Amino acid sequence: MAKSRQHVANQEASLSPTSGRSREWEGPSRWSEYLNLQVTSPMTSRSHRNLNSDGQAQSSSGSHKGLNMQYVVQLTQVAEGLMAKMYRLNQILDYPDSLSHLYSETFWKAGVFPNCPRICVLLSKKFPEHHSKLQLERIDKVALDALHESAEVHLQSLEPWVQLLLDLMAFREQALRLILDLSSTVITLLPHQNSLILHAFMDLFCSFVRVNLFSEKMPRKMMLQMYNLLHAMSRNDRDCDFYHRLVQFIDSYDPPLKGLHEDLNFVSPRIGEVLEAVGPIIFLSTDTRKLRNEGFLSPFHPRYPDILTNSAHPMRAQDLANVTSYREWVLLGYLVCPDELLRVTSIDIALVVLKENLVLPLFRDEYVLLHEDYQLYVLPRILETKKMAKSGRTKQKEADLEYSVAKQVEKMIRIWTGKETYPFTKTNVTILQYEVHEQAILSCDSIHRERRILLKQEIGRMVLFFTDQPSLLAPNIQMVFSALALAQCEVLWYFQHVGIASSKSKTARIIPVDIDPSDPTIGFLLDGMDRLCCLVRKYIAAIRGYALSYLSSCAGRIRFLLGTPGMVALDLDANLKGLFQKIIQHLESIPKPQGENISAITCNLSELRKDWLSILMIVTSARSSINIRHLEKATVSTGKEGLLSEGNSAYSWSRCVDELESQLSKHGSLRKLYFYHQHLAAVFRNTMFGPEGRPQHCCAWLGVASSFPECASSIVPEEITKIGRDAVLYVESLIESIMGGLEGLINILDSEGGFGTLEMQLLPEQAAVFMNYASRVSIPSSKLQRGSAGFLLPGHESYPENNNSIKMLEAAMQRLTNLCSVLNDMEPICVLNHVFVLREYMRECILGNFRRRLLTALKTDNDLQRPSVLESLLHRHISIVHLAEQHISMDLTQGIREVLLSEAFSGPVSSLHLFEKPEDLNTGSAAEAVCNWYIENIVKDISGAGILFAPVHKCFKSTRPVGGYFAESVTDLRELQSFVRIFGGYGVDRLDRMMKEHTAALLNCIDTSLRSNREVLEAVAASMHSGDRTEREAYLRQIVDMDTIIGFCIQAGQALAFDQLLAEAAGAVLEEGVPLIYSLLAGVVKHLPDEIPEKKEIRRMRVVANCVNLVSDHDSEWVRLILEEVGGANDGSWSLLPYLFAAFMTSNIWSSTAFNVDTGGFNNNIHGLARCISAVIAGSEFVRLEREHQQKSSLSNGHVAETFDSEIQSRLSAEANIKSAMQIFVKFSSGIILDSWSEANRSHLVPKLIFLDQLSEISPYLPRSSLEPHVPYPILRSLYSQYYANSPSAQLALLSMSPRHSPAVSLAHASPGFRQPRGDSTPQSVATDSGYFRGSSSYSQEHSYMPDSGNIRSSDSRHRNVRRSGPLDYSSSRSKVKNVEGSTSGSTGPSPLPRFAVSRSGPISYK
C-alpha cells in the first residue's frame, strides 16, 4: 500500500514543471508502462506502424533542426492505452452515467468504490467542494464509520484508477505542448506536400480530443473525492499530494469541450488550414455521381475506354483511401475549434459531414452524439462571434465579412430544424439539439444507402475485372485500397448507428435510428472486400514486382533532380546531402525482378523510408535553412514531378514491397466489427437467406472473425481471452445459422411441396375415373386441368398460372448448389487456436440431417411408416444429397452408407467381420425400432389386432389396423424387400436374432412341458400303441396346460412363417443387387455334403444360404440352429414330441377353428402349429443325432473310413427317424380325430383333417402316401370341394384370363405325373413353394426314398412337384401313375375352380 502511494507520488513529481529532465525525452520515460506493451487496439491510426519504426529518424540524423516525430507516435500510442483502460473501467462499472448520477447495482458491487451510494453520490454532485465542508456524518453516519474501518482496503482498490487520472493529466500537458510545438514549427501541413507528417500530427490531435471526451464517461469526480476522503481518514485528515492539481484538471475539463476550446485556441488556425485542404477530397467522396461517371473507382480510363490502366486521377484515387480520416478530422476539428467555421469554405465542408453522421466515435463502440455537442458547444461560440461582429460592423470592414460568415454558419447548424428564427435561449438550444438529430436521422440513412449501392456495383466490377486481368492489379493497387477504405467506412457506419438514442436526459425524446436490418448491401460489401483482399494476396508477387520496377526507375529520376541547377544552387548542408545520397543508394540497390522468382526476393526497405522521413522532418521545420518550398522551386521548373513528389511516391510504393499485408489490413480490416458482433450476427440472419441474399457472402461474414482478436489491447490482459472467446462463439453461431439454412434448403426440396410434387402419380382408381370421364366429355384435354374427382393431373404445373412451385424449386436448387460450392471452396477460418473447416461442418450437417430425416420418416403420426414409403422418402432425400455432392469435393454417398450402417449396426467395427456376433451387440436405433415393432405387433401381436398368417398371399393379415396400417400393408414381400434394402444384412440379422430369441423362449416352454408331462406322455404312448382307447383318453386328460402349449407352438409357427418371408425378401434383394454372388451361393448349396455333424465351414455356409432362402427346408434348419445355440433337445423326453403333438388333437381350440379359403389358413392361426410341428420334430432330431455323433467321435480311435460311413448312415437315419416320428404323429392324431368323431359332434373334424393335409404339404418328411392310409383322399377332396364351392372368390376365379388357370390346361394340372417347369427365374426355397396353402390351392411335397443309392433327395430337391390345389385330380388310368410317394402338380394358380370343373373323383392309387 505504501509502495503504491509512493509510486503515485513519484509520478506526480515527474509532472512537476521544475523537473530537471528535458521536455523532449520526458515523455518516453514517463510512459514506459504504455510503450513497452504493443497496443493492438483497432483505433490505432494508419501511420503508427510505419512511423513508429521510421519515426526514429530524428535521433539517427543527429540534426537539431528536425522534428521529434518519434514522440508524436509514442504519445498517440499512449492515448490508445489510456482509452483502453478507461473502456475497461466502464465495463467493470457497468457503464455509469456520471452526468445524471445514475448508477446500477453492478456499479456498487464491482469493488472499485465503497458500497456507500449516498456519500459517493453527494461527493460527486458537490465537486469541487472539499469533503470536510459537506458534513458527511449527517448523510450516512453508519457508512462513514464503515469507511473509517476499511479505508486502507478501499484505497488500494481505487489507487489504479486514480493513477489513471494522473496519467490523463500528464498526457494532457505533454500532448498539448507537443501539438502546439508542431503547429508553430511545421511550415506546411497540406496533404499533397507533407502528408506523412500531416497524418502523424492530426492523429495525435484527434487522439488528444478523443481521450478528453472519453474521460467524461468515467466517474472522475467521485473517484478523486472518494480517494481523497479515504486518504484523509488514513492519514490524519491530510489531503493527497496531487489532489488540488487533479481538482483543477477535472474542473477545467468539465465539460471536456470547454477545456478543449481553451487549450486548442492557439492551434486553431492551423487546424482550419488542414480542414480546408482536405475539403475537396471530402466533397468528391460524397458525390456518388461523379465517382461513378469520372471512373475514380474503375480500372478503365473515364475518357478513353480503350486504356485499361486508369491514370486519370492517380492522386485523388490515393487520397480517397484517407477520406475516413479526413471526415474524422472535420468532425473533431470544428467541434474543438469552432472559430474555424468562419472560414468561407468551412461551411460547406462541415455541412457535408454533419448531414451524413449522427454520432462521433471515440473508442471502439463508445461515442458521443454529434449534433447534440455541436448545438451545445459550437453554436454558442458562433452566436457570440456574430454578436461581436454585428456590434463592430460600423467600425471596420472585416467585421462585416465576419458577421456575414457567422450568420451563414448559424444557419447551417440550425437548418436541419426548419426553425431558423429561434432566438438563442437555453430552452431553444435544447429543442434544437433534438430537431437536428431527428432531421439527420431522416437524411443520413438514404445518403449512406446510395453510397453502399455505388460501392457494391463498383467493387463487383472491380473484382470481375481484376480476376480476368490480374496483370492490371498492381498499377491500380492504390485504387483498390481506396475502394476497400470506402467500403470499410460504410460498413462501420452502418453498425455504429444501430440502436442509437437521442439523449440520456430524463426529459429527452428517444429517437431510434431507422436502420434496415435486412439491408442486403452489407453482405455484398463484405463479400466484395473479402474477394478484393484475396485477389491482392493471390497476386502479391506481381504487385511486389511492379513496385520494385517503379522504385528502380525512381532512382534515376531522383538522381537527375538532385543534379539540376536549382538544387546545386541551394548548397545543401552535409547532413541533408548525405540523406539524399542514401536515398539514391537504397533505390539503386533494389534487386531487379527480371528473370527471377519475385516471391523469393527478400527486400527490407524500412531504411529507405526512415531516411526519407528524416529529410521531411528537416525540410518541413521552420528552424531549417532549407525548407520544403526551396526544394519545390528548385526542382519543379524541370517540367517533371518535383523532388518531394518523387520521394513521397517512392515512400508509398516501397510499402507495397515489404508492408503490403499491413496496408491491406489497414484499409480492408473489419476488426472493429467485433464490438458490434451481436448486431452483425442479427443482420447476417436477416440477409443471408433473404430474397436478395447470396450464399457466397457467408465466407465474408465468417472471415471477419479472424481479425477480432486484433482488437484486444495487451495493456488489459483479460481482453485477449474475452475477445477470443467471443470471436469463437460468433463463428459458431454463424456456422449454426449457415448449416440451419443449408438444412432448410434440403428439407424444402425434400418436402411434399418440393420434389414430392414431381413424384405425384395417379392411383389406378383415379386414372380409371379420369379416363372414363375424358372419354365421355368432348372438351379438349388441354383445357381439362382437373379430373372429375378433383385431383390434380400430372403436368398441371406446366401451365403458366401454376408454375410458381417450379420456380420455387429452381430457386431452392440454385441456392443449394451455390451454397455447397461456396462452402466447399472456403478456406479454413482461423480464430486464435481454433480452426473451422466449413467443408467438414457441411458434411456433418448433411449427414446429420439425413439421419434425423430417417428417424423422423420412420414413424408416422399413428405408428411405423411402411418400409416401401420409407424407402421412397429416403431415395428422394438421397437424390438431393447427390445433387449437392456434385459441388462438394467429398464422398457424401459413403457418409450416407455410414449413417444407414450406424442405424442398422452400432457395435464395434471389429464385430462387422465376425460371422458369429457377440451376444451383447447393440443395434442402431432405427433398425431397433423397426425390428421391435415387427416382433411386438406382428409376431407377438401384443396389441390384439388379430394377426393371421395368410399362406395364399404370403403375408400377415389383421382384423383391425396395427397402428396406421393393416398388417398386410407392412408384411408382404415388397415391404420386407424395402426393409432389407434400407437396413441391409445387419437389419435382417437383427430381426432374425430377435425372432430367434422369441422362438427360443417358446421352445424352452415346449421343453418344460415335455419334462413336466414326461410320465404322462410315456403312458399315452403305451396306450396308443396298445390300442386301449379308454386308457389313452384318461392319460390325455392328465396333460398339464395343453392349450397354453398350443398357443406357444402357434406363436412359434408365426415366427417361422415371418422368418421365411424375411429370408425370401433378403434372397430377392441379394439376387437383384449382386446376382453373381446369389447364383454362386445357390450353386454351392446344391453340392454341400450331408454330414452329421457338419464341419464349421459347411455349417456356416448352410446358415448363410438359409438366411436368403436357398436351403430346401428353411424351418427345420432354423429351429436346428436355435436348438444348437441354446443347447435344447438334450433330454430323452424330446422323443415324446410326436405323442405330445398328437395329444393336441384333443384340445378345445379345435371347436372354434374354421378354415378360410381366401387366406389358405385357419381363423385362429392353427396352421402355424403345423409349421411348428414339422420344424421342431425335424430340427430336434438333427440336434439329437449330432450330439450322439459327437459323443461317439470323442470315443473313436481315429478310424476315418468308419467315421465317414457313420456320417452317411447318421444322416439317413436322421431322416428316417424324422419320417418315422411324423408318421407316428399322423397315425395317432388321425386315430384320435376319427375316434372322437360322432354324428352329434363333428364340427371339429373338418379343420383337423384339413390341418393334417396342410401338414403333409408343409413337411418334406410327410409325403401324401403316409397320410392316405389314415385319412383317405376322397374325404379331403369332398371337404375342399364344399369350401371352394361356397367361397365368394370362386366366382371371381372363373373370370381369370390366365392360361395357367384355364380349363384347357386343367388336365395337366390334374395329373400327378405331370411336372410343369417354373416360369420365373427367381430361385425359391422348398419352404416357400410348399409351406403354404395358397388361396385356392394346396401343396404337397415329398422325397423319393431310394435306400439303395443312399440319396434321400429327389433329382431336384428345390423344385419338387408341388400340389397347388385342394383336392388332387388324377386321370382314370392308374397305370400311368409313377412310383412316387405323393401327388404332384405344377400349378401355381390362385383359384382351383377351373381344375375342379374337369376333375374326376376316385380313390388315390399307389403302388
Coordinates of C-alpha atoms in Angstrom, one line a residue, residues 82 85 198 234 287 338 359 361 526 613 624 771 819 867 894 910 923 940 1010 1017 1046 1147 1173 1257 1262:
L82 CA -5.4 5.3 -21.8
K85 CA -8.0 1.5 -19.6
L198 CA 0.3 15.8 -41.5
S234 CA -6.0 7.0 7.0
D287 CA -20.6 12.9 -54.9
P338 CA -15.4 26.3 -33.7
V359 CA -22.5 10.0 -33.8
P361 CA -17.0 7.6 -32.5
L526 CA -18.3 -7.7 -47.0
L613 CA 11.2 10.7 -43.2
S624 CA 15.9 24.6 -41.0
M771 CA -60.2 -42.0 -68.4
L819 CA -24.1 -22.6 -51.0
P867 CA -41.0 -49.7 -45.4
Q894 CA -20.1 -43.0 -48.4
S910 CA -14.3 -55.4 -35.5
T923 CA -28.2 -52.3 -33.0
K940 CA -46.3 -61.4 -30.8
L1010 CA -42.2 -82.3 -22.1
L1017 CA -46.7 -88.9 -22.2
I1046 CA -50.6 -75.0 -28.2
S1147 CA -57.8 -79.6 -27.2
I1173 CA -44.7 -79.5 -35.6
E1257 CA -47.9 -80.2 -47.7
L1262 CA -44.5 -86.4 -44.5

